[in-house]
Amino acid sequence: MPTVSSEELAAAAGVNSAKLRKDFSYLGSYGTRGVGYDVEYLVYQISRELGLTQDWPVVIVGIGNLGAALANYGGFASRGFRVAALIDADPAMAGKPVAGIPVQHTDELESIIRDNGVSIGVIATPAGAAQQVCDRLVAAGVTSILNFAPTVLSVPDGVDVRKVDLSIELQILAFHEQRKAGEEATAGAAAVQAAAREETSTDQGPDGDVPAVMPA
Amino acid sequence: MPTVSSEELAAAAGVNSAKLRKDFSYLGSYGTRGVGYDVEYLVYQISRELGLTQDWPVVIVGIGNLGAALANYGGFASRGFRVAALIDADPAMAGKPVAGIPVQHTDELESIIRDNGVSIGVIATPAGAAQQVCDRLVAAGVTSILNFAPTVLSVPDGVDVRKVDLSIELQILAFHEQRKAGEEATAGAAAVQAAAREETSTDQGPDGDVPAVMPA
DNA sequence: ATGCCTTTGTGAACGCGTGCACAAAGATTG
DNA sequence: CAATCTTTGTGCACGCGTTCACAAAGGCAT
């Protein structure tokens, strides 16, 4: 039986082994003292807890470059996601296959959601259409939305929204890049990013982790 | 002179006003007691600290759906980024304009980087080509890389890499979705995501923030 | 079977970040 | 110019998460 110790795992991940053990303990997944964790069992437990063993039907709305890129993205299937439908407002797109899936018109949105029991929707439309699409998704029963459009969506309670801003990551890189260059005047620089984050977005979305460097 | 108090700002952002003031204090940007912060000055200071006032030339390598989507993305210009060049390995793409910028062949990579003083590169190639492109970018002088390819890149010290995995955000939504549904057996669920994070990626990339719920 | 060795699971201490609360500072009004 | 009022900047305390350290547990060799 192949096993791993918390020590090995921690070293590989660059974290503290005690924390890792404590985290695992919340799972209820018990390791064996003197031996370690059964790899297969551990992988299964974590996968299940994360929802990777379930099948999540997903719709993508807005089949432009980004929507097409998402439809073609290989990582989805392996993580338990299944693209149930591609939806676009352009009638000319209807029926055209993208990533092997025929695009359907926005008119079908509600019925697609209901027929497939979709609870997760991806919005890759232009900013102008995003809120409207969002409202329709929610009304049809979607309770989780991944938003790529550069708009903050408002949704009723009980609906989760995560906003992906492709430029935020670039901004974080630029921030570091700037600090590499100018070590002189940039003395009391850092903790700003936290403040900036507070200013721009109202909560939803991924927090780019810039290490909170405390200036001298 | 238009001003804001830390109290107003904090309320709008949903955070504590004291923390906000403390964060601002690290900037050295002083507010005026009894009045608040000069909005214009504050915006400028934060922008400058974040590198938004600088002009960052960026190259995008791999002009498939994703690369094209990035090239068309409006958010870049407003954040100080300028797409200096689009690069693709397919000779058939060469010269074809995407988002108004002609695609150039991979052969030109090194000279483009050098001529434009590019220090930030975006990789939107298939996984197989990513490491090779990365190596060439680094060799040509790029010191920050935004990686959309589903591979972990290895780079020498001094080079920053951020990996964007489009399915991670979906996974976080699915995680919450699962918890919404099954409140029964999912008693001692939560802190797993931290552990999972430790397992999968070795540091680089955005940490999707799932609130660390402690089980009873 | 007994003792030793390895590794888990966790109680307790430490450290850091957040939030409270107040003194200092400046603006404003009479 | 003095008194008052508002808001900043920050010392201090609290709380939470991380880390340390060790006892309990199980495997394995003799």
Short mmCIF file of C-alpha atoms (C1' of nucleotides) in Angstrom, two decimals:
data_model
loop_
_atom_site.label_atom_id
_atom_site.label_comp_id
_atom_site.label_asym_id
_atom_site.label_seq_id
_atom_site.Cartn_x
_atom_site.Cartn_y
_atom_site.Cartn_z
CA MET A 1 0.00 0.00 0.00
CA PRO A 2 1.60 3.26 -1.13
CA THR A 3 1.64 5.86 1.61
CA VAL A 4 2.92 9.36 2.27
CA SER A 5 3.86 10.96 5.54
CA SER A 6 2.71 14.44 6.45
CA GLU A 7 6.37 15.34 6.54
CA GLU A 8 6.97 14.40 2.91
CA LEU A 9 3.79 16.10 1.78
CA ALA A 10 4.64 19.23 3.71
CA ALA A 11 8.15 19.38 2.30
CA ALA A 12 6.85 18.98 -1.23
CA ALA A 13 4.28 21.71 -0.75
CA GLY A 14 6.53 23.99 1.23
CA VAL A 15 4.29 24.18 4.25
CA ASN A 16 4.34 23.14 7.86
CA SER A 17 3.64 19.47 8.51
CA ALA A 18 1.66 20.07 11.68
CA LYS A 19 -0.76 22.36 9.89
CA LEU A 20 -1.18 19.79 7.18
CA ARG A 21 -1.97 17.08 9.71
CA LYS A 22 -4.42 19.35 11.49
CA ASP A 23 -6.14 20.18 8.24
CA PHE A 24 -6.42 16.52 7.36
CA SER A 25 -7.83 15.77 10.76
CA TYR A 26 -10.86 17.94 9.97
CA LEU A 27 -11.58 15.62 7.08
CA GLY A 28 -11.99 12.69 9.38
CA SER A 29 -9.57 10.90 7.07
CA TYR A 30 -7.35 9.05 9.44
CA GLY A 31 -3.78 8.26 8.66
CA THR A 32 -1.93 5.39 10.27
CA ARG A 33 0.54 6.22 13.00
CA GLY A 34 4.01 5.06 12.23
CA VAL A 35 3.14 4.77 8.54
CA GLY A 36 1.46 7.81 7.10
CA TYR A 37 -1.55 8.36 4.87
CA ASP A 38 -2.82 5.88 2.31
CA VAL A 39 -2.36 7.88 -0.87
CA GLU A 40 -5.32 6.49 -2.75
CA TYR A 41 -7.71 6.92 0.16
CA LEU A 42 -6.47 10.42 0.83
CA VAL A 43 -6.86 11.51 -2.78
CA TYR A 44 -10.37 10.13 -2.84
CA GLN A 45 -11.39 11.82 0.40
CA ILE A 46 -10.07 15.20 -0.66
CA SER A 47 -11.60 14.89 -4.11
CA ARG A 48 -14.94 14.08 -2.62
CA GLU A 49 -14.79 16.91 -0.13
CA LEU A 50 -13.94 19.34 -2.90
CA GLY A 51 -16.75 18.11 -5.09
CA LEU A 52 -14.45 16.67 -7.72
CA THR A 53 -16.25 13.35 -7.76
CA GLN A 54 -19.54 14.95 -8.65
CA ASP A 55 -20.61 15.85 -12.15
CA TRP A 56 -21.31 19.54 -12.54
CA PRO A 57 -23.18 20.59 -15.65
CA VAL A 58 -22.14 24.10 -16.67
CA VAL A 59 -23.37 26.53 -19.30
CA ILE A 60 -21.17 29.11 -20.94
CA VAL A 61 -22.92 32.26 -22.13
CA GLY A 62 -21.17 34.46 -24.69
CA ILE A 63 -19.18 32.51 -27.24
CA GLY A 64 -16.64 35.07 -28.32
CA ASN A 65 -12.92 34.44 -28.12
CA LEU A 66 -13.03 33.95 -24.39
CA GLY A 67 -16.11 31.76 -24.40
CA ALA A 68 -14.58 29.61 -27.11
CA ALA A 69 -11.34 29.39 -25.17
CA LEU A 70 -13.25 28.22 -22.12
CA ALA A 71 -15.22 25.69 -24.14
CA ASN A 72 -11.97 24.26 -25.45
CA TYR A 73 -10.28 24.30 -22.10
CA GLY A 74 -9.17 20.80 -21.22
CA GLY A 75 -9.02 21.25 -17.49
CA PHE A 76 -12.78 21.23 -16.99
CA ALA A 77 -13.61 17.62 -17.75
CA SER A 78 -10.91 16.29 -15.46
CA ARG A 79 -12.24 18.34 -12.58
CA GLY A 80 -15.78 17.09 -12.79
CA PHE A 81 -17.22 19.80 -15.00
CA ARG A 82 -19.27 19.07 -18.08
CA VAL A 83 -20.14 21.78 -20.55
CA ALA A 84 -23.87 21.25 -20.89
CA ALA A 85 -24.39 24.02 -23.40
CA LEU A 86 -22.89 27.01 -25.17
CA ILE A 87 -25.17 30.01 -25.51
CA ASP A 88 -24.79 33.14 -27.62
CA ALA A 89 -27.02 36.05 -28.55
CA ASP A 90 -25.87 36.12 -32.16
CA PRO A 91 -28.32 34.13 -34.34
CA ALA A 92 -25.52 33.57 -36.85
CA MET A 93 -23.66 31.52 -34.25
CA ALA A 94 -26.58 29.19 -33.60
CA GLY A 95 -25.89 25.63 -34.60
CA LYS A 96 -22.24 26.27 -35.30
CA PRO A 97 -20.15 23.82 -33.28
CA VAL A 98 -17.48 25.12 -30.92
CA ALA A 99 -15.29 22.52 -29.25
CA GLY A 100 -17.67 19.93 -30.62
CA ILE A 101 -20.71 21.46 -28.97
CA PRO A 102 -23.34 23.28 -31.06
CA VAL A 103 -23.97 26.86 -29.98
CA GLN A 104 -27.56 27.61 -28.99
CA HIS A 105 -29.40 30.89 -29.05
CA THR A 106 -30.10 32.94 -25.95
CA ASP A 107 -33.80 32.26 -26.35
CA GLU A 108 -33.17 28.69 -25.24
CA LEU A 109 -31.37 29.76 -22.05
CA GLU A 110 -34.16 29.06 -19.59
CA SER A 111 -35.10 25.67 -21.00
CA ILE A 112 -31.47 24.55 -21.20
CA ILE A 113 -30.91 25.39 -17.55
CA ARG A 114 -34.06 23.61 -16.43
CA ASP A 115 -33.67 20.54 -18.61
CA ASN A 116 -30.09 19.94 -17.58
CA GLY A 117 -30.40 20.92 -13.94
CA VAL A 118 -27.61 23.44 -14.34
CA SER A 119 -26.64 25.29 -11.19
CA ILE A 120 -23.41 26.89 -12.36
CA GLY A 121 -23.22 29.46 -15.14
CA VAL A 122 -20.23 31.11 -16.79
CA ILE A 123 -20.62 34.61 -18.22
CA ALA A 124 -18.19 35.52 -21.00
CA THR A 125 -20.27 38.20 -22.68
CA PRO A 126 -19.38 41.85 -23.22
CA ALA A 127 -19.83 43.99 -20.13
CA GLY A 128 -23.06 45.50 -21.38
CA ALA A 129 -24.91 42.20 -21.58
CA ALA A 130 -23.57 40.64 -18.40
CA GLN A 131 -26.12 41.84 -15.85
CA GLN A 132 -29.04 40.94 -18.07
CA VAL A 133 -27.67 37.46 -18.71
CA CYS A 134 -26.98 37.11 -15.02
CA ASP A 135 -30.56 37.97 -14.12
CA ARG A 136 -31.92 35.41 -16.55
CA LEU A 137 -29.56 32.73 -15.29
CA VAL A 138 -30.57 33.37 -11.71
CA ALA A 139 -34.27 33.46 -12.56
CA ALA A 140 -33.89 30.11 -14.30
CA GLY A 141 -32.35 28.53 -11.22
CA VAL A 142 -28.59 29.07 -11.42
CA THR A 143 -27.09 29.66 -7.99
CA SER A 144 -23.39 30.06 -8.81
CA ILE A 145 -21.97 32.40 -11.41
CA LEU A 146 -18.46 32.78 -12.74
CA ASN A 147 -18.17 36.23 -14.27
CA PHE A 148 -15.49 37.12 -16.81
CA ALA A 149 -17.16 40.33 -17.91
CA PRO A 150 -15.63 43.50 -16.50
CA THR A 151 -18.69 44.44 -14.44
CA VAL A 152 -19.72 43.91 -10.87
CA LEU A 153 -22.89 41.86 -10.94
CA SER A 154 -25.65 42.27 -8.41
CA VAL A 155 -27.44 39.12 -7.41
CA PRO A 156 -29.97 38.15 -4.76
CA ASP A 157 -28.85 36.49 -1.54
CA GLY A 158 -28.03 32.83 -1.87
CA VAL A 159 -26.34 33.25 -5.23
CA ASP A 160 -22.54 33.10 -5.36
CA VAL A 161 -20.65 35.23 -7.81
CA ARG A 162 -16.95 35.08 -8.52
CA LYS A 163 -15.43 37.68 -10.77
CA VAL A 164 -12.36 36.90 -12.83
CA ASP A 165 -10.46 39.96 -13.92
CA LEU A 166 -7.73 38.88 -16.29
CA SER A 167 -5.80 42.08 -15.76
CA ILE A 168 -5.54 41.75 -12.01
CA GLU A 169 -2.88 39.09 -12.28
CA LEU A 170 -0.93 41.25 -14.67
CA GLN A 171 -1.22 44.10 -12.23
CA ILE A 172 0.25 41.99 -9.47
CA LEU A 173 3.18 41.09 -11.68
CA ALA A 174 3.68 44.73 -12.56
CA PHE A 175 3.60 45.60 -8.88
CA HIS A 176 6.44 43.21 -8.16
CA GLU A 177 8.26 44.27 -11.28
CA GLN A 178 8.16 47.85 -10.10
CA ARG A 179 9.57 46.90 -6.74
CA LYS A 180 12.40 44.96 -8.37
CA ALA A 181 13.41 48.06 -10.26
CA GLY A 182 13.06 50.86 -7.76
CA GLU A 183 14.39 49.92 -4.36
CA GLU A 184 15.30 53.55 -3.67
CA ALA A 185 12.28 55.76 -3.38
CA THR A 186 9.98 52.82 -2.82
CA ALA A 187 10.93 52.54 0.81
CA GLY A 188 7.61 52.62 2.61
CA ALA A 189 5.76 50.93 -0.15
CA ALA A 190 3.83 47.79 0.35
CA ALA A 191 0.66 47.16 2.24
CA VAL A 192 -1.14 49.32 -0.23
CA GLN A 193 -2.46 46.47 -2.27
CA ALA A 194 -4.77 45.51 0.52
CA ALA A 195 -6.17 48.99 0.61
CA ALA A 196 -6.51 49.12 -3.14
CA ARG A 197 -8.38 45.87 -3.12
CA GLU A 198 -10.83 47.33 -0.67
CA GLU A 199 -11.36 50.30 -2.90
CA THR A 200 -11.99 48.67 -6.22
CA SER A 201 -14.04 45.56 -5.77
CA THR A 202 -16.81 44.95 -3.30
CA ASP A 203 -15.80 41.54 -2.16
CA GLN A 204 -16.60 39.20 -5.03
CA GLY A 205 -13.76 37.63 -6.95
CA PRO A 206 -10.34 36.16 -6.50
CA ASP A 207 -7.93 37.88 -4.23
CA GLY A 208 -4.55 38.02 -5.86
CA ASP A 209 -2.15 37.28 -3.09
CA VAL A 210 0.58 39.80 -2.84
CA PRO A 211 2.62 38.99 0.23
CA ALA A 212 1.90 41.64 2.83
CA VAL A 213 5.35 43.08 3.19
CA MET A 214 5.62 45.42 6.10
CA PRO A 215 7.87 48.37 5.41
CA ALA A 216 10.56 49.31 7.88
CA MET B 1 -11.29 70.16 -2.74
CA PRO B 2 -13.23 66.89 -2.81
CA THR B 3 -12.37 64.64 0.09
CA VAL B 4 -13.37 61.32 1.63
CA SER B 5 -13.16 60.19 5.20
CA SER B 6 -11.79 56.80 6.12
CA GLU B 7 -15.23 56.10 7.56
CA GLU B 8 -17.03 56.61 4.25
CA LEU B 9 -14.44 54.60 2.35
CA ALA B 10 -14.59 51.79 4.85
CA ALA B 11 -18.38 51.65 4.76
CA ALA B 12 -18.36 51.53 0.97
CA ALA B 13 -15.81 48.74 0.93
CA GLY B 14 -17.29 46.85 3.84
CA VAL B 15 -14.13 46.92 5.93
CA ASN B 16 -12.93 48.43 9.15
CA SER B 17 -12.04 52.10 9.02
CA ALA B 18 -9.10 51.77 11.39
CA LYS B 19 -7.47 49.16 9.22
CA LEU B 20 -7.96 51.33 6.20
CA ARG B 21 -6.34 54.29 7.91
CA LYS B 22 -3.46 52.13 9.06
CA ASP B 23 -2.95 50.82 5.55
CA PHE B 24 -2.95 54.32 4.14
CA SER B 25 -0.44 55.41 6.74
CA TYR B 26 2.11 53.01 5.25
CA LEU B 27 1.82 54.91 2.02
CA GLY B 28 3.03 58.06 3.65
CA SER B 29 0.02 59.72 2.05
CA TYR B 30 -1.27 61.94 4.76
CA GLY B 31 -4.89 62.83 5.14
CA THR B 32 -6.02 65.96 6.89
CA ARG B 33 -7.40 65.60 10.38
CA GLY B 34 -10.91 66.86 10.70
CA VAL B 35 -11.37 66.68 6.93
CA GLY B 36 -10.32 63.36 5.41
CA TYR B 37 -8.27 62.39 2.38
CA ASP B 38 -7.95 64.45 -0.75
CA VAL B 39 -9.51 62.12 -3.29
CA GLU B 40 -7.37 63.10 -6.22
CA TYR B 41 -4.12 62.92 -4.29
CA LEU B 42 -5.10 59.59 -2.77
CA VAL B 43 -5.97 58.06 -6.12
CA TYR B 44 -2.71 59.24 -7.56
CA GLN B 45 -0.65 57.92 -4.66
CA ILE B 46 -2.26 54.49 -4.76
CA SER B 47 -2.02 54.33 -8.53
CA ARG B 48 1.62 55.17 -8.39
CA GLU B 49 2.35 52.67 -5.66
CA LEU B 50 0.60 49.96 -7.63
CA GLY B 51 2.45 50.78 -10.80
CA LEU B 52 -0.63 52.00 -12.63
CA THR B 53 1.00 55.20 -13.70
CA GLN B 54 3.76 53.39 -15.49
CA ASP B 55 3.54 52.06 -19.00
CA TRP B 56 4.10 48.32 -19.12
CA PRO B 57 4.80 46.83 -22.52
CA VAL B 58 3.54 43.26 -22.65
CA VAL B 59 3.82 40.47 -25.18
CA ILE B 60 1.25 37.75 -25.61
CA VAL B 61 2.52 34.43 -26.91
CA GLY B 62 0.04 31.97 -28.37
CA ILE B 63 -2.76 33.63 -30.31
CA GLY B 64 -5.47 31.00 -30.09
CA ASN B 65 -8.87 31.74 -28.68
CA LEU B 66 -7.47 32.71 -25.33
CA GLY B 67 -4.64 34.81 -26.70
CA ALA B 68 -7.08 36.62 -28.96
CA ALA B 69 -9.44 37.17 -26.05
CA LEU B 70 -6.61 38.69 -24.05
CA ALA B 71 -5.52 40.88 -26.93
CA ASN B 72 -9.05 42.21 -27.20
CA TYR B 73 -9.45 42.67 -23.49
CA GLY B 74 -10.27 46.27 -22.75
CA GLY B 75 -9.09 46.30 -19.18
CA PHE B 76 -5.40 46.30 -20.02
CA ALA B 77 -4.97 49.74 -21.51
CA SER B 78 -6.72 51.43 -18.61
CA ARG B 79 -4.41 49.75 -16.13
CA GLY B 80 -1.21 50.86 -17.73
CA PHE B 81 -0.57 47.87 -19.93
CA ARG B 82 0.26 48.13 -23.59
CA VAL B 83 0.25 45.10 -25.84
CA ALA B 84 3.61 45.49 -27.53
CA ALA B 85 3.28 42.39 -29.69
CA LEU B 86 1.33 39.25 -30.41
CA ILE B 87 3.42 36.17 -31.12
CA ASP B 88 2.38 32.81 -32.54
CA ALA B 89 4.22 29.75 -33.82
CA ASP B 90 1.87 29.24 -36.77
CA PRO B 91 3.36 30.88 -39.89
CA ALA B 92 -0.16 31.19 -41.31
CA MET B 93 -1.03 33.60 -38.53
CA ALA B 94 1.89 35.91 -39.24
CA GLY B 95 0.79 39.33 -40.39
CA LYS B 96 -2.85 38.70 -39.68
CA PRO B 97 -4.16 41.43 -37.38
CA VAL B 98 -5.81 40.53 -34.08
CA ALA B 99 -7.32 43.36 -32.10
CA GLY B 100 -5.63 45.70 -34.55
CA ILE B 101 -2.17 44.31 -33.91
CA PRO B 102 -0.41 42.18 -36.50
CA VAL B 103 0.64 38.75 -35.27
CA GLN B 104 4.36 38.06 -35.49
CA HIS B 105 6.14 34.75 -35.77
CA THR B 106 7.92 33.11 -32.88
CA ASP B 107 11.24 33.64 -34.63
CA GLU B 108 10.95 37.32 -33.83
CA LEU B 109 10.43 36.73 -30.12
CA GLU B 110 13.86 37.68 -28.90
CA SER B 111 14.19 40.82 -30.98
CA ILE B 112 10.70 42.00 -30.03
CA ILE B 113 11.48 41.63 -26.34
CA ARG B 114 14.76 43.47 -26.64
CA ASP B 115 13.57 46.25 -28.92
CA ASN B 116 10.57 47.07 -26.78
CA GLY B 117 12.15 46.58 -23.39
CA VAL B 118 9.45 44.08 -22.47
CA SER B 119 9.70 42.67 -18.97
CA ILE B 120 6.28 41.01 -18.72
CA GLY B 121 5.19 38.11 -20.90
CA VAL B 122 1.85 36.33 -21.16
CA ILE B 123 1.81 32.67 -22.18
CA ALA B 124 -1.42 31.47 -23.79
CA THR B 125 0.00 28.55 -25.72
CA PRO B 126 -0.93 24.87 -25.45
CA ALA B 127 0.60 23.14 -22.46
CA GLY B 128 3.23 21.41 -24.55
CA ALA B 129 4.80 24.60 -25.80
CA ALA B 130 4.63 26.60 -22.59
CA GLN B 131 7.95 25.68 -20.96
CA GLN B 132 9.87 26.21 -24.15
CA VAL B 133 8.30 29.62 -24.73
CA CYS B 134 8.92 30.45 -21.11
CA ASP B 135 12.61 29.63 -21.40
CA ARG B 136 12.97 31.81 -24.47
CA LEU B 137 11.16 34.70 -22.83
CA VAL B 138 13.36 34.51 -19.77
CA ALA B 139 16.52 34.21 -21.84
CA ALA B 140 15.48 37.33 -23.75
CA GLY B 141 15.09 39.33 -20.57
CA VAL B 142 11.51 38.86 -19.38
CA THR B 143 11.32 38.74 -15.59
CA SER B 144 7.59 38.33 -15.00
CA ILE B 145 5.38 35.71 -16.61
CA LEU B 146 1.64 35.25 -16.58
CA ASN B 147 0.93 31.63 -17.44
CA PHE B 148 -2.46 30.50 -18.75
CA ALA B 149 -1.19 27.12 -19.92
CA PRO B 150 -2.07 24.20 -17.68
CA THR B 151 1.53 23.47 -16.69
CA VAL B 152 3.73 24.45 -13.83
CA LEU B 153 6.63 26.38 -15.27
CA SER B 154 10.09 26.23 -13.84
CA VAL B 155 12.06 29.46 -13.94
CA PRO B 156 15.33 30.69 -12.48
CA ASP B 157 15.37 32.77 -9.32
CA GLY B 158 14.40 36.37 -9.81
CA VAL B 159 11.65 35.58 -12.30
CA ASP B 160 8.05 35.81 -11.11
CA VAL B 161 5.47 33.42 -12.45
CA ARG B 162 1.75 33.57 -11.83
CA LYS B 163 -0.39 30.73 -13.07
CA VAL B 164 -4.01 31.31 -13.97
CA ASP B 165 -6.08 28.19 -13.92
CA LEU B 166 -9.50 29.01 -15.29
CA SER B 167 -11.03 25.94 -13.71
CA ILE B 168 -9.98 26.77 -10.17
CA GLU B 169 -12.62 29.44 -9.86
CA LEU B 170 -15.24 27.00 -11.10
CA GLN B 171 -14.03 24.51 -8.56
CA ILE B 172 -14.48 27.00 -5.76
CA LEU B 173 -18.04 27.66 -6.91
CA ALA B 174 -18.72 23.94 -7.08
CA PHE B 175 -17.35 23.56 -3.58
CA HIS B 176 -19.80 26.09 -2.23
CA GLU B 177 -22.57 24.67 -4.35
CA GLN B 178 -21.97 21.27 -2.85
CA ARG B 179 -22.16 22.68 0.65
CA LYS B 180 -25.42 24.45 -0.13
CA ALA B 181 -26.95 21.15 -1.16
CA GLY B 182 -25.67 18.68 1.39
CA GLU B 183 -25.80 20.07 4.88
CA GLU B 184 -26.37 16.57 6.25
CA ALA B 185 -23.38 14.33 5.77
CA THR B 186 -21.09 17.27 5.15
CA ALA B 187 -20.72 17.98 8.84
CA GLY B 188 -16.99 18.14 9.38
CA ALA B 189 -16.23 19.41 5.94
CA ALA B 190 -14.36 22.54 5.30
CA ALA B 191 -10.74 23.40 5.90
CA VAL B 192 -9.81 20.88 3.27
CA GLN B 193 -9.42 23.40 0.50
CA ALA B 194 -6.34 24.73 2.20
CA ALA B 195 -4.82 21.30 2.27
CA ALA B 196 -5.78 20.64 -1.33
CA ARG B 197 -4.14 23.86 -2.38
CA GLU B 198 -0.96 22.75 -0.71
CA GLU B 199 -1.09 19.49 -2.60
CA THR B 200 -1.70 20.65 -6.12
CA SER B 201 0.31 23.75 -6.83
CA THR B 202 3.72 24.63 -5.54
CA ASP B 203 3.05 28.18 -4.62
CA GLN B 204 2.72 30.03 -7.91
CA GLY B 205 -0.66 31.33 -8.88
CA PRO B 206 -3.74 32.94 -7.45
CA ASP B 207 -5.19 31.61 -4.28
CA GLY B 208 -8.92 31.35 -4.59
CA ASP B 209 -10.21 32.48 -1.27
CA VAL B 210 -12.63 30.08 0.23
CA PRO B 211 -13.48 31.24 3.72
CA ALA B 212 -11.82 28.90 6.18
CA VAL B 213 -14.87 27.57 7.94
CA MET B 214 -14.05 25.66 11.06
CA PRO B 215 -16.30 22.69 11.58
CA ALA B 216 -17.95 22.11 14.94
"C1'" DA C 1 5.30 -11.24 23.18
"C1'" DT C 2 8.13 -7.36 24.18
"C1'" DG C 3 10.49 -3.34 23.09
"C1'" DC C 4 11.79 0.05 19.75
"C1'" DC C 5 10.97 3.11 16.15
"C1'" DT C 6 8.12 5.97 13.27
"C1'" DT C 7 4.37 9.00 12.55
"C1'" DT C 8 -0.08 10.69 13.80
"C1'" DG C 9 -3.29 13.67 16.33
"C1'" DT C 10 -3.72 17.52 19.33
"C1'" DG C 11 -3.16 20.53 23.63
"C1'" DA C 12 -0.77 24.60 24.53
"C1'" DA C 13 2.14 28.64 23.43
"C1'" DC C 14 3.46 31.96 20.36
"C1'" DG C 15 3.02 35.63 16.94
"C1'" DC C 16 0.63 38.48 13.86
"C1'" DG C 17 -3.04 40.97 12.09
"C1'" DT C 18 -7.42 43.27 13.18
"C1'" DG C 19 -10.22 46.29 15.74
"C1'" DC C 20 -10.85 49.42 19.60
"C1'" DA C 21 -10.28 53.64 21.61
"C1'" DC C 22 -8.10 57.90 22.38
"C1'" DA C 23 -4.87 61.69 22.06
"C1'" DA C 24 -3.07 64.94 18.68
"C1'" DA C 25 -4.05 67.90 14.87
"C1'" DG C 26 -6.25 70.87 12.09
"C1'" DA C 27 -10.34 73.16 10.32
"C1'" DT C 28 -14.25 75.99 11.33
"C1'" DT C 29 -17.24 79.11 13.69
"C1'" DG C 30 -18.50 82.84 16.68
"C1'" DC D 1 -8.25 84.13 19.11
"C1'" DA D 2 -10.39 80.75 21.71
"C1'" DA D 3 -13.52 77.07 21.84
"C1'" DT D 4 -15.52 73.27 19.57
"C1'" DC D 5 -15.96 69.73 16.40
"C1'" DT D 6 -14.37 66.39 13.18
"C1'" DT D 7 -11.20 63.04 11.61
"C1'" DT D 8 -6.64 61.24 11.46
"C1'" DG D 9 -2.79 58.39 13.17
"C1'" DT D 10 -1.49 54.89 16.37
"C1'" DG D 11 -0.57 52.38 21.00
"C1'" DC D 12 -2.65 48.57 22.98
"C1'" DA D 13 -5.44 44.51 23.64
"C1'" DC D 14 -7.90 40.83 21.92
"C1'" DG D 15 -8.57 36.75 18.99
"C1'" DC D 16 -7.36 33.54 15.58
"C1'" DG D 17 -4.36 30.76 13.03
"C1'" DT D 18 0.15 28.71 12.87
"C1'" DT D 19 3.73 26.22 14.96
"C1'" DC D 20 5.83 23.60 18.56
"C1'" DA D 21 6.21 19.69 21.13
"C1'" DC D 22 4.74 15.50 23.04
"C1'" DA D 23 1.86 11.64 24.35
"C1'" DA D 24 -0.73 7.95 22.17
"C1'" DA D 25 -0.84 4.54 18.63
"C1'" DG D 26 0.44 1.34 15.47
"C1'" DG D 27 3.95 -1.33 12.79
"C1'" DC D 28 7.96 -4.21 12.79
"C1'" DA D 29 11.91 -6.64 14.16
"C1'" DT D 30 13.92 -9.66 17.39
#
